[in-house]
C-alpha cells in the first residue's frame, strides 16, 4: 500500500489514486471513504484504471486537465459527453475544442477519475494529450488505413449479397453469407456499435443508437446482406464526412505550417547559429534573408525590406519595413536582409494566438447550432417512436406481415438518422471562421459570425480607426512680407526640432532641416516654446500664446478659423512684432476609410463616429470620411452611453476602436471590433472580432461573410430536412429500401459538408462586389 495524499491532502507524485472511484472499485483501505482524502489513508486502484487514466497532475493546465477524444467529431457527440458527465459532481467547468478533438476538465483529481470513467461508459476513449500525441498517425496514413478497412468491409458485404442472390436456400452458402455479413458489420461498425450500445444502456437515443438497432434488427430478420451493406456504406460515408470536416477545421491550422521550424540566431560572440524556433528566447536577435519567412514575431533592428504579410493580415501588397517596425511569424521577407529582436516565443506568436483563438471560437455554439441541437434532441426520439408504431400498427391496419412491418420500421430508422442535420452547422461555421482568419479577420465565436449580418449601426472611434493615428503637417502659410519665406521656415524647423511634442514632431517631419543655432530655449507649458535665433526672439505655439503676446490680428483670426473648421491643430510662429507663419497639423484619414464607409452604407448600415476630440474636429473628420453622424468630447463612459443610445435607436450595433478608452464600449456593443495591428491588448481582449491589418474595409467583408454563412446554413438545413422528408414518405409508402435509406443519409451528409466548405474558397468574399451582393 502507498500513501494517497501528502500532509495537506493533495495526491503525491508516487500515489496511485486518491478518490471515491478507487475506493468503490477496490473496496480497499479507508481512502476517501467519506468522499474526502485523508493524509493517513492508503488505497490501491485496479491496474486497468491506473494504465488507462493518466496522472491528472501531468496533463493539468491553467484551466484544468486536457484529454484528447479521437471519436468526438461533432456537436452531437459533445452533447453525449456532456450528458454522461452530468451525474458527476465536483466538475467546475468543461472546455470542448471540437477542432482539436480535446476536452479540458476543470475539477479535483479524484473527480477527474470519475469523469473519465463516465466518458468511457458513454462509449468514448479519452486519452491524455501526451499519450494521444505519441500514438498519432499522420492524416494521410489514417485515411489510407480507414479506407482500407472500409474497403474490406464493403468487399465482404458485396460478397454476402452475391451469395444470397445466387444461393438463397443452400444452408452452407447461407452460413457463409451470414459469416461474411457479420465480418463486414464488425469491420465497419465496431465504433458505431460501441457508442450505440452505450447510449441504449443509458436510455439515450442518438445516431449511433439508431444505426445499431437498424442493422442488428435487419440481420436478425434475415436481411443480413442488406444489414452488412448498410453498415459498410454508412461507415464509409462517416469516414469521408469526418475527413471533409477536418479539412474545414484544419484550414486555419495550416497557417502554422508557414512558420519555419529553424531560425538563424546571433550568438554572444557575434556569430550566427541555426537553432529550432521553439528554443529561441525573448530578445534574441534573429536574421531573416530575402525569400525566407519570419520564424518568430519581432521588431526590426537592422535592415529594410518589403514584407508580404498576407498570412497574418490578409494584405495583398507587401509592406515596407525599417528599424522599429514590427514583423509577424510566417510572413515573407521579400527584398532585403532583416535582423529582428524577438518579441514573442514560438508558442505565443501572433499567428499561434490566431489559431488558438479560432480553436476556442469553434468551441462556442452559434445560434443555429443551438437550435439544431435542440431540434435533434426531440427529433431522434420522435422518429424512433414512429418506427415502433410502424412496426406495431401496419400489420393491423395495412395487412403487412410482422417481418415486412419490422423491415419498414428499420428502413425508417436509417432514413431518420440526423447526421446531415447535426453536421450542417458546425462545418459551415468552422469554414467561415477559417475563411475570415485567412483574410486577417479574427472572429472569436460562431455567434458573432452568424449575427454580424443583423448589424444596423456601426460606431467608430476616430484616432487609429478612421484616421492614421499619427499627426501630419497638412498646410503651411507664411504671413510675413518683410522676411524671406525660406528663412521663416528654417526658423520654424529649428524650433520644432527642440521639442518632443507630437505636433512639433509632425511639423519637423514636414519641414526641411533648420540652419541656425538655437539659444535660450524655453518650454512654455500648455502653450509652446520660446528661443533666441539669429538675433530674433521667436515663439512657436498655439492660439492662446499668440493672444497672450498681443499678436493676434483679424487677418490671423481668419486663417485660424479656416484651419480649425477643418479639424486641424494650428501652431503659429511669431517674433516680437508679428505672426510670421501658420502651420496646420491633422490626423489624416486612412485611404481605406472612405471606401469602407461607402460599403457600409451600401449594406444599409448607419455609421457614427465617437471621439474624445472636440465637436468641430469630429464633424470635420466625419464629413471628409462620409460618416453619417459624429459625437465629440466623449469620455469612455460617454462612449458606453452612446452605444446604448444607438442600440435603442437602430437595433444591433457594433463598436470599432483600438484604445483602452474604447474597451467599455467594445464590451457593451452587440459586436465589438478591435483594430488589431495598432490596438491595445485591452481593446483586443474586450472585442469579439479583431481586424489584424487595421483596414476598415474588413468590416463590410465580415457582414458579407456573415450573410453568406447564414445563407449556406439555411441551405444546409433545408437540404438535410428536405431529403429526409422525401425518403420518410417513400419509406411509409413502402417504396424505400435500406440501401436507399443509407444512400439518402450519406448523400445528405456529404452535400451539406461540401456546401459548407464553399466558404473556404477564394481569398476575398465574392459578395464584396457590390453589384452582386446588395440585398
Coordinates of N, CA, C and O in Angstrom, one line a residue, residues 63-208:
X63 N -6.3 25.8 -16.7 CA -7.8 25.8 -16.6 C -8.3 24.4 -16.5 O -9.5 24.1 -16.7
X64 N -7.5 23.4 -16.2 CA -7.9 22.1 -16.0 C -7.0 21.0 -16.7 O -5.9 21.3 -17.1
X65 N -7.5 19.8 -16.7 CA -6.8 18.7 -17.3 C -7.4 18.4 -18.7 O -8.6 18.3 -18.9
X66 N -6.5 18.3 -19.7 CA -6.9 18.1 -21.1 C -6.8 16.7 -21.5 O -5.8 16.0 -21.3
X67 N -7.8 16.2 -22.2 CA -7.8 14.9 -22.8 C -8.1 15.0 -24.3 O -8.9 15.9 -24.7
X68 N -7.6 14.1 -25.1 CA -8.0 14.0 -26.5 C -8.9 12.9 -26.7 O -8.7 11.7 -26.2
X69 N -10.1 13.1 -27.4 CA -11.1 12.1 -27.6 C -11.2 12.0 -29.1 O -11.9 12.8 -29.8
X70 N -10.6 11.0 -29.7 CA -10.5 10.9 -31.2 C -11.8 10.8 -31.8 O -12.0 11.2 -33.0
X71 N -12.8 10.2 -31.2 CA -14.1 9.9 -31.8 C -15.1 11.1 -31.6 O -16.3 11.0 -32.0
X72 N -14.6 12.2 -31.0 CA -15.5 13.3 -30.8 C -15.4 14.3 -32.0 O -14.6 15.1 -32.1
X73 N -16.3 14.0 -32.9 CA -16.3 14.7 -34.2 C -17.2 15.9 -34.4 O -16.9 16.8 -35.1
X74 N -18.3 15.9 -33.7 CA -19.3 16.9 -33.9 C -20.1 17.2 -32.7 O -19.9 16.6 -31.6
X75 N -21.0 18.2 -32.8 CA -21.8 18.7 -31.6 C -22.6 17.6 -31.0 O -22.8 17.6 -29.8
X76 N -23.1 16.6 -31.7 CA -23.9 15.6 -31.1 C -23.1 14.7 -30.2 O -23.6 14.4 -29.1
X77 N -21.9 14.5 -30.5 CA -21.0 13.7 -29.6 C -20.6 14.5 -28.4 O -20.4 14.0 -27.3
X78 N -20.4 15.8 -28.6 CA -20.2 16.7 -27.5 C -21.3 16.6 -26.5 O -21.1 16.6 -25.3
X79 N -22.5 16.7 -27.0 CA -23.7 16.6 -26.2 C -23.8 15.3 -25.4 O -24.2 15.2 -24.3
X80 N -23.4 14.2 -26.1 CA -23.4 12.9 -25.5 C -22.4 12.9 -24.3 O -22.8 12.4 -23.2
X81 N -21.3 13.5 -24.4 CA -20.3 13.5 -23.4 C -20.8 14.4 -22.2 O -20.6 14.1 -21.1
X82 N -21.4 15.5 -22.6 CA -21.9 16.4 -21.6 C -23.0 15.7 -20.7 O -23.0 15.8 -19.5
X83 N -23.9 15.0 -21.4 CA -24.9 14.2 -20.6 C -24.3 13.2 -19.8 O -24.7 12.9 -18.6
X84 N -23.2 12.5 -20.3 CA -22.6 11.5 -19.5 C -21.9 12.1 -18.2 O -21.8 11.4 -17.2
X85 N -21.5 13.3 -18.3 CA -20.8 13.9 -17.1 C -21.7 14.6 -16.2 O -21.3 15.1 -15.1
X86 N -23.0 14.8 -16.5 CA -24.0 15.5 -15.7 C -24.1 14.9 -14.3 O -24.1 15.6 -13.3
X87 N -24.1 13.5 -14.1 CA -24.2 13.0 -12.8 C -22.9 13.1 -11.9 O -23.0 12.9 -10.7
X88 N -21.8 13.5 -12.5 CA -20.5 13.6 -11.8 C -20.5 15.0 -11.1 O -20.4 16.0 -11.8
X89 N -20.5 15.0 -9.8 CA -20.5 16.2 -9.0 C -19.0 16.6 -8.8 O -18.1 15.8 -8.7
X90 N -18.8 17.9 -8.7 CA -17.5 18.5 -8.4 C -16.8 19.0 -9.6 O -15.7 19.5 -9.5
X91 N -17.4 18.9 -10.9 CA -16.8 19.5 -12.0 C -17.0 21.0 -12.1 O -18.2 21.4 -12.1
X92 N -15.9 21.8 -12.1 CA -16.1 23.2 -12.1 C -16.3 23.8 -13.5 O -16.9 24.8 -13.7
X93 N -15.8 23.1 -14.5 CA -16.0 23.6 -15.9 C -15.5 22.6 -16.9 O -14.7 21.7 -16.6
X94 N -16.1 22.7 -18.1 CA -15.7 21.8 -19.3 C -15.4 22.7 -20.4 O -16.1 23.7 -20.7
X95 N -14.3 22.4 -21.1 CA -13.9 23.1 -22.3 C -13.7 22.2 -23.5 O -12.8 21.4 -23.6
X96 N -14.7 22.3 -24.4 CA -14.7 21.4 -25.6 C -14.0 22.1 -26.7 O -14.3 23.3 -27.0
X97 N -13.1 21.5 -27.4 CA -12.5 22.0 -28.6 C -12.6 21.0 -29.7 O -11.8 20.0 -29.9
X98 N -13.8 21.1 -30.4 CA -14.1 20.0 -31.4 C -13.0 20.0 -32.5 O -12.8 19.0 -33.1
X99 N -12.5 21.2 -32.9 CA -11.5 21.2 -33.9 C -10.3 20.4 -33.6 O -9.7 19.7 -34.4
X100 N -9.8 20.4 -32.3 CA -8.7 19.7 -31.9 C -9.1 18.3 -31.3 O -8.2 17.6 -30.9
X101 N -10.4 18.1 -31.2 CA -10.9 16.9 -30.5 C -10.4 16.7 -29.1 O -10.0 15.7 -28.7
X102 N -10.4 17.8 -28.3 CA -9.9 17.8 -27.0 C -11.0 18.3 -26.0 O -11.9 19.0 -26.4
X103 N -10.9 17.8 -24.8 CA -11.8 18.2 -23.7 C -11.0 18.5 -22.5 O -10.1 17.7 -22.1
X104 N -11.2 19.7 -22.0 CA -10.5 20.1 -20.8 C -11.5 20.1 -19.6 O -12.6 20.7 -19.7
X105 N -11.1 19.4 -18.6 CA -12.0 19.2 -17.4 C -11.4 19.9 -16.2 O -10.2 19.6 -15.8
X106 N -12.1 20.9 -15.7 CA -11.6 21.6 -14.5 C -12.3 21.0 -13.3 O -13.5 21.2 -13.0
X107 N -11.5 20.2 -12.5 CA -12.1 19.5 -11.4 C -10.9 19.0 -10.6 O -9.8 18.9 -11.0
X108 N -11.2 18.6 -9.3 CA -10.2 18.0 -8.5 C -9.8 16.6 -9.1 O -10.5 16.0 -9.9
X109 N -8.6 16.1 -8.7 CA -8.1 14.9 -9.4 C -9.0 13.7 -9.2 O -9.2 12.9 -10.1
X110 N -9.6 13.6 -8.0 CA -10.5 12.4 -7.8 C -11.7 12.5 -8.7 O -12.3 11.5 -9.2
X111 N -12.2 13.7 -8.9 CA -13.4 13.9 -9.7 C -13.1 13.6 -11.2 O -13.9 13.1 -11.9
X112 N -11.9 14.0 -11.6 CA -11.4 13.7 -13.0 C -11.4 12.2 -13.2 O -11.8 11.8 -14.3
X113 N -11.0 11.4 -12.3 CA -11.1 10.0 -12.4 C -12.5 9.5 -12.7 O -12.7 8.6 -13.5
X114 N -13.4 10.0 -11.9 CA -14.8 9.7 -12.1 C -15.3 10.1 -13.5 O -16.1 9.4 -14.2
X115 N -14.9 11.3 -13.9 CA -15.3 11.9 -15.2 C -14.8 11.0 -16.3 O -15.6 10.7 -17.3
X116 N -13.6 10.6 -16.3 CA -13.0 9.7 -17.3 C -13.8 8.4 -17.4 O -14.1 7.9 -18.5
X117 N -14.1 7.8 -16.2 CA -14.9 6.6 -16.2 C -16.3 6.8 -16.8 O -16.8 5.9 -17.6
X118 N -16.9 7.9 -16.6 CA -18.2 8.2 -17.1 C -18.2 8.4 -18.6 O -19.0 7.9 -19.4
X119 N -17.1 9.0 -19.1 CA -16.9 9.2 -20.6 C -16.7 7.8 -21.2 O -17.3 7.6 -22.3
X120 N -16.0 7.0 -20.6 CA -15.7 5.6 -21.2 C -17.0 4.8 -21.2 O -17.3 4.1 -22.1
X121 N -17.8 5.0 -20.2 CA -19.1 4.3 -20.1 C -20.0 4.7 -21.3 O -20.8 4.0 -21.8
X122 N -19.9 6.0 -21.7 CA -20.7 6.5 -22.8 C -20.2 6.1 -24.2 O -20.7 6.4 -25.2
X123 N -19.1 5.3 -24.2 CA -18.6 4.8 -25.4 C -17.4 5.5 -26.1 O -17.1 5.3 -27.2
X124 N -16.8 6.4 -25.3 CA -15.7 7.2 -25.9 C -14.4 6.8 -25.1 O -14.4 6.3 -24.0
X125 N -13.3 7.2 -25.7 CA -12.0 6.8 -25.1 C -11.1 8.0 -24.9 O -10.3 8.4 -25.8
X126 N -11.2 8.7 -23.8 CA -10.4 9.9 -23.5 C -8.9 9.4 -23.2 O -8.7 8.5 -22.5
X127 N -8.0 10.1 -23.8 CA -6.6 9.8 -23.6 C -5.9 11.1 -23.2 O -6.3 12.2 -23.6
X128 N -4.8 11.0 -22.4 CA -4.0 12.2 -22.1 C -3.5 12.8 -23.4 O -3.2 12.0 -24.4
X129 N -3.2 14.1 -23.5 CA -2.8 14.7 -24.7 C -1.4 14.1 -25.1 O -1.1 13.9 -26.3
X130 N -0.5 13.9 -24.1 CA 0.8 13.3 -24.4 C 0.7 11.9 -25.0 O 1.3 11.6 -26.0
X131 N -0.2 11.1 -24.4 CA -0.4 9.8 -25.0 C -1.0 9.8 -26.4 O -0.5 9.1 -27.3
X132 N -2.0 10.6 -26.6 CA -2.6 10.8 -27.9 C -1.6 11.2 -28.9 O -1.6 10.7 -30.1
X133 N -0.7 12.2 -28.5 CA 0.3 12.7 -29.5 C 1.3 11.6 -29.9 O 1.6 11.5 -31.0
X134 N 1.7 10.8 -28.9 CA 2.6 9.7 -29.2 C 2.0 8.6 -30.1 O 2.7 8.0 -30.8
X135 N 0.7 8.5 -30.0 CA 0.0 7.5 -30.8 C -0.5 8.0 -32.1 O -1.1 7.2 -32.9
X136 N -0.4 9.3 -32.3 CA -0.9 9.9 -33.5 C -0.3 9.4 -34.8 O 0.9 9.1 -34.9
X137 N -1.1 9.1 -35.8 CA -0.7 8.7 -37.1 C -0.9 9.8 -38.1 O -2.0 10.4 -38.0
X138 N 0.0 10.1 -39.0 CA -0.3 11.1 -40.0 C -1.6 11.0 -40.7 O -2.1 9.9 -40.9
X139 N -2.2 12.1 -41.0 CA -3.6 12.1 -41.5 C -3.8 11.3 -42.7 O -4.7 10.5 -42.9
X140 N -2.8 11.3 -43.7 CA -2.9 10.5 -44.9 C -2.9 9.1 -44.6 O -3.6 8.3 -45.2
X141 N -2.0 8.7 -43.6 CA -1.9 7.3 -43.3 C -3.2 6.8 -42.6 O -3.8 5.7 -42.9
X142 N -3.8 7.7 -41.8 CA -5.1 7.3 -41.1 C -6.2 7.1 -42.2 O -7.0 6.2 -42.1
X143 N -6.2 8.0 -43.2 CA -7.3 7.9 -44.2 C -7.1 6.6 -45.0 O -8.0 5.9 -45.3
X144 N -5.8 6.3 -45.3 CA -5.5 5.1 -46.1 C -5.9 3.9 -45.3 O -6.5 2.9 -45.8
X145 N -5.6 3.8 -44.0 CA -5.9 2.7 -43.2 C -7.5 2.6 -43.0 O -8.0 1.5 -43.1
X146 N -8.1 3.7 -42.8 CA -9.6 3.7 -42.7 C -10.3 3.2 -44.0 O -11.2 2.4 -43.9
X147 N -9.8 3.8 -45.1 CA -10.4 3.4 -46.4 C -10.1 1.9 -46.7 O -10.9 1.2 -47.2
X148 N -8.9 1.4 -46.2 CA -8.6 0.0 -46.4 C -9.5 -0.9 -45.7 O -10.0 -1.9 -46.2
X149 N -9.8 -0.5 -44.4 CA -10.7 -1.3 -43.6 C -12.1 -1.3 -44.1 O -12.8 -2.3 -44.2
X150 N -12.5 -0.1 -44.5 CA -13.9 0.1 -45.1 C -14.0 -0.6 -46.4 O -15.1 -1.2 -46.7
X151 N -12.9 -0.6 -47.2 CA -13.0 -1.3 -48.5 C -13.1 -2.8 -48.3 O -13.9 -3.5 -49.0
X152 N -12.4 -3.3 -47.3 CA -12.5 -4.8 -47.0 C -13.9 -5.1 -46.5 O -14.5 -6.1 -46.9
X153 N -14.5 -4.2 -45.7 CA -15.9 -4.5 -45.2 C -16.8 -4.4 -46.3 O -17.8 -5.2 -46.4
X154 N -16.7 -3.4 -47.3 CA -17.6 -3.3 -48.4 C -17.4 -4.6 -49.3 O -18.4 -5.1 -49.8
X155 N -16.2 -5.1 -49.4 CA -16.0 -6.3 -50.2 C -16.7 -7.5 -49.6 O -17.4 -8.3 -50.3
X156 N -16.6 -7.6 -48.3 CA -17.3 -8.7 -47.6 C -18.9 -8.6 -47.8 O -19.6 -9.5 -48.0
X157 N -19.3 -7.3 -47.7 CA -20.8 -7.1 -47.8 C -21.3 -7.4 -49.2 O -22.3 -8.0 -49.4
X158 N -20.5 -7.0 -50.3 CA -20.9 -7.3 -51.7 C -20.9 -8.8 -51.9 O -21.8 -9.4 -52.6
X159 N -19.9 -9.5 -51.3 CA -19.8 -11.0 -51.5 C -21.0 -11.6 -50.8 O -21.6 -12.6 -51.3
X160 N -21.4 -11.1 -49.6 CA -22.5 -11.7 -48.9 C -23.8 -11.4 -49.8 O -24.7 -12.3 -49.8
X161 N -23.9 -10.3 -50.4 CA -25.0 -10.0 -51.3 C -25.1 -11.0 -52.5 O -26.1 -11.6 -52.8
X162 N -23.9 -11.3 -53.0 CA -23.8 -12.2 -54.2 C -24.2 -13.6 -53.7 O -24.9 -14.3 -54.5
X163 N -23.7 -14.1 -52.6 CA -24.0 -15.4 -52.1 C -25.6 -15.5 -51.9 O -26.2 -16.5 -52.2
X164 N -26.1 -14.5 -51.3 CA -27.6 -14.5 -51.0 C -28.4 -14.5 -52.3 O -29.4 -15.1 -52.4
X165 N -27.9 -13.8 -53.4 CA -28.6 -13.7 -54.6 C -28.5 -15.1 -55.4 O -29.5 -15.5 -55.9
X166 N -27.3 -15.7 -55.4 CA -27.2 -16.9 -56.3 C -27.5 -18.2 -55.5 O -27.9 -19.1 -56.2
X167 N -27.4 -18.2 -54.2 CA -27.7 -19.4 -53.5 C -28.5 -19.1 -52.2 O -28.1 -19.2 -51.1
X168 N -29.8 -18.6 -52.4 CA -30.5 -18.1 -51.3 C -31.0 -19.2 -50.3 O -31.2 -18.9 -49.2
X169 N -31.0 -20.5 -50.8 CA -31.6 -21.5 -50.0 C -30.6 -22.5 -49.5 O -30.9 -23.3 -48.6
X170 N -29.4 -22.6 -50.1 CA -28.4 -23.6 -49.7 C -27.9 -23.2 -48.3 O -27.4 -22.1 -48.1
X171 N -28.0 -24.2 -47.4 CA -27.6 -23.9 -46.0 C -26.2 -23.5 -45.8 O -25.8 -22.6 -45.1
X172 N -25.3 -24.3 -46.6 CA -23.9 -24.0 -46.5 C -23.6 -22.6 -46.9 O -22.9 -21.8 -46.3
X173 N -24.1 -22.2 -48.1 CA -23.8 -20.9 -48.6 C -24.5 -19.8 -47.8 O -24.0 -18.7 -47.6
X174 N -25.7 -20.1 -47.2 CA -26.3 -19.2 -46.3 C -25.5 -18.9 -45.1 O -25.3 -17.7 -44.7
X175 N -24.9 -20.0 -44.5 CA -24.0 -19.8 -43.4 C -22.7 -19.0 -43.8 O -22.3 -18.1 -43.0
X176 N -22.2 -19.2 -45.0 CA -21.0 -18.4 -45.5 C -21.4 -17.0 -45.6 O -20.7 -16.1 -45.2
X177 N -22.6 -16.7 -46.2 CA -23.1 -15.4 -46.4 C -23.3 -14.6 -45.1 O -22.9 -13.5 -45.0
X178 N -23.8 -15.3 -44.1 CA -24.1 -14.7 -42.8 C -22.7 -14.4 -42.1 O -22.6 -13.3 -41.5
X179 N -21.8 -15.3 -42.3 CA -20.4 -15.0 -41.7 C -19.8 -13.8 -42.4 O -19.2 -13.0 -41.7
X180 N -19.9 -13.7 -43.7 CA -19.3 -12.6 -44.4 C -20.0 -11.3 -44.0 O -19.3 -10.3 -43.8
X181 N -21.3 -11.4 -43.9 CA -22.0 -10.2 -43.4 C -21.6 -9.7 -42.0 O -21.5 -8.5 -41.8
X182 N -21.5 -10.7 -41.1 CA -21.1 -10.4 -39.8 C -19.7 -9.8 -39.7 O -19.5 -8.8 -39.0
X183 N -18.8 -10.3 -40.6 CA -17.4 -9.8 -40.6 C -17.5 -8.3 -41.2 O -16.7 -7.5 -40.7
X184 N -18.3 -8.1 -42.2 CA -18.4 -6.7 -42.7 C -18.9 -5.7 -41.6 O -18.4 -4.6 -41.5
X185 N -20.0 -6.2 -40.9 CA -20.5 -5.3 -39.9 C -19.5 -5.1 -38.8 O -19.4 -4.0 -38.2
X186 N -18.7 -6.1 -38.4 CA -17.7 -5.9 -37.4 C -16.6 -5.0 -37.8 O -16.2 -4.1 -37.1
X187 N -16.1 -5.1 -39.0 CA -15.1 -4.2 -39.5 C -15.5 -2.8 -39.7 O -14.8 -1.9 -39.3
X188 N -16.7 -2.6 -40.2 CA -17.2 -1.3 -40.4 C -17.9 -0.6 -39.2 O -17.9 0.6 -39.1
X189 N -18.5 -1.4 -38.4 CA -19.4 -0.8 -37.4 C -19.0 -1.0 -36.0 O -19.8 -0.7 -35.1
X190 N -17.7 -1.4 -35.7 CA -17.3 -1.6 -34.3 C -17.5 -0.3 -33.5 O -18.1 -0.3 -32.4
X191 N -17.0 0.9 -34.0 CA -17.1 2.1 -33.3 C -18.6 2.5 -33.1 O -19.0 3.0 -32.0
X192 N -19.4 2.3 -34.2 CA -20.8 2.7 -34.1 C -21.5 1.8 -33.1 O -22.3 2.3 -32.3
X193 N -21.2 0.5 -33.1 CA -21.9 -0.4 -32.1 C -21.5 0.0 -30.7 O -22.3 -0.1 -29.8
X194 N -20.2 0.2 -30.5 CA -19.7 0.5 -29.1 C -20.5 1.8 -28.6 O -21.0 1.7 -27.4
X195 N -20.6 2.8 -29.3 CA -21.2 4.0 -28.9 C -22.8 3.8 -28.9 O -23.5 4.4 -28.0
X196 N -23.3 3.1 -29.8 CA -24.7 2.8 -29.9 C -25.2 2.0 -28.7 O -26.2 2.4 -28.1
X197 N -24.5 0.9 -28.3 CA -24.9 0.1 -27.2 C -24.8 1.0 -25.9 O -25.6 0.8 -25.0
X198 N -23.7 1.8 -25.8 CA -23.5 2.6 -24.6 C -24.7 3.6 -24.4 O -25.2 3.8 -23.3
X199 N -25.2 4.2 -25.5 CA -26.3 5.1 -25.5 C -27.6 4.4 -25.1 O -28.4 4.8 -24.3
X200 N -27.8 3.2 -25.7 CA -29.0 2.4 -25.4 C -29.1 2.0 -23.9 O -30.1 2.0 -23.3
X201 N -27.9 1.6 -23.4 CA -27.8 1.1 -22.0 C -28.2 2.3 -21.0 O -28.7 2.0 -19.9
X202 N -27.9 3.5 -21.5 CA -28.2 4.7 -20.6 C -29.5 5.3 -21.0 O -29.9 6.4 -20.5
X203 N -30.3 4.6 -21.8 CA -31.6 5.1 -22.2 C -31.6 6.3 -23.1 O -32.6 7.1 -23.1
X204 N -30.5 6.5 -23.9 CA -30.4 7.7 -24.8 C -30.5 7.2 -26.2 O -30.0 6.1 -26.6
X205 N -31.1 8.0 -27.1 CA -31.2 7.7 -28.5 C -30.4 8.7 -29.3 O -30.7 9.9 -29.2
X206 N -29.4 8.2 -30.0 CA -28.6 9.1 -30.8 C -28.4 8.4 -32.2 O -29.0 7.4 -32.4
X207 N -27.6 9.0 -33.0 CA -27.4 8.5 -34.4 C -26.8 7.1 -34.3 O -27.3 6.2 -35.0
X208 N -25.9 6.8 -33.4 CA -25.3 5.5 -33.3 C -26.3 4.5 -32.8 O -26.3 3.3 -33.2

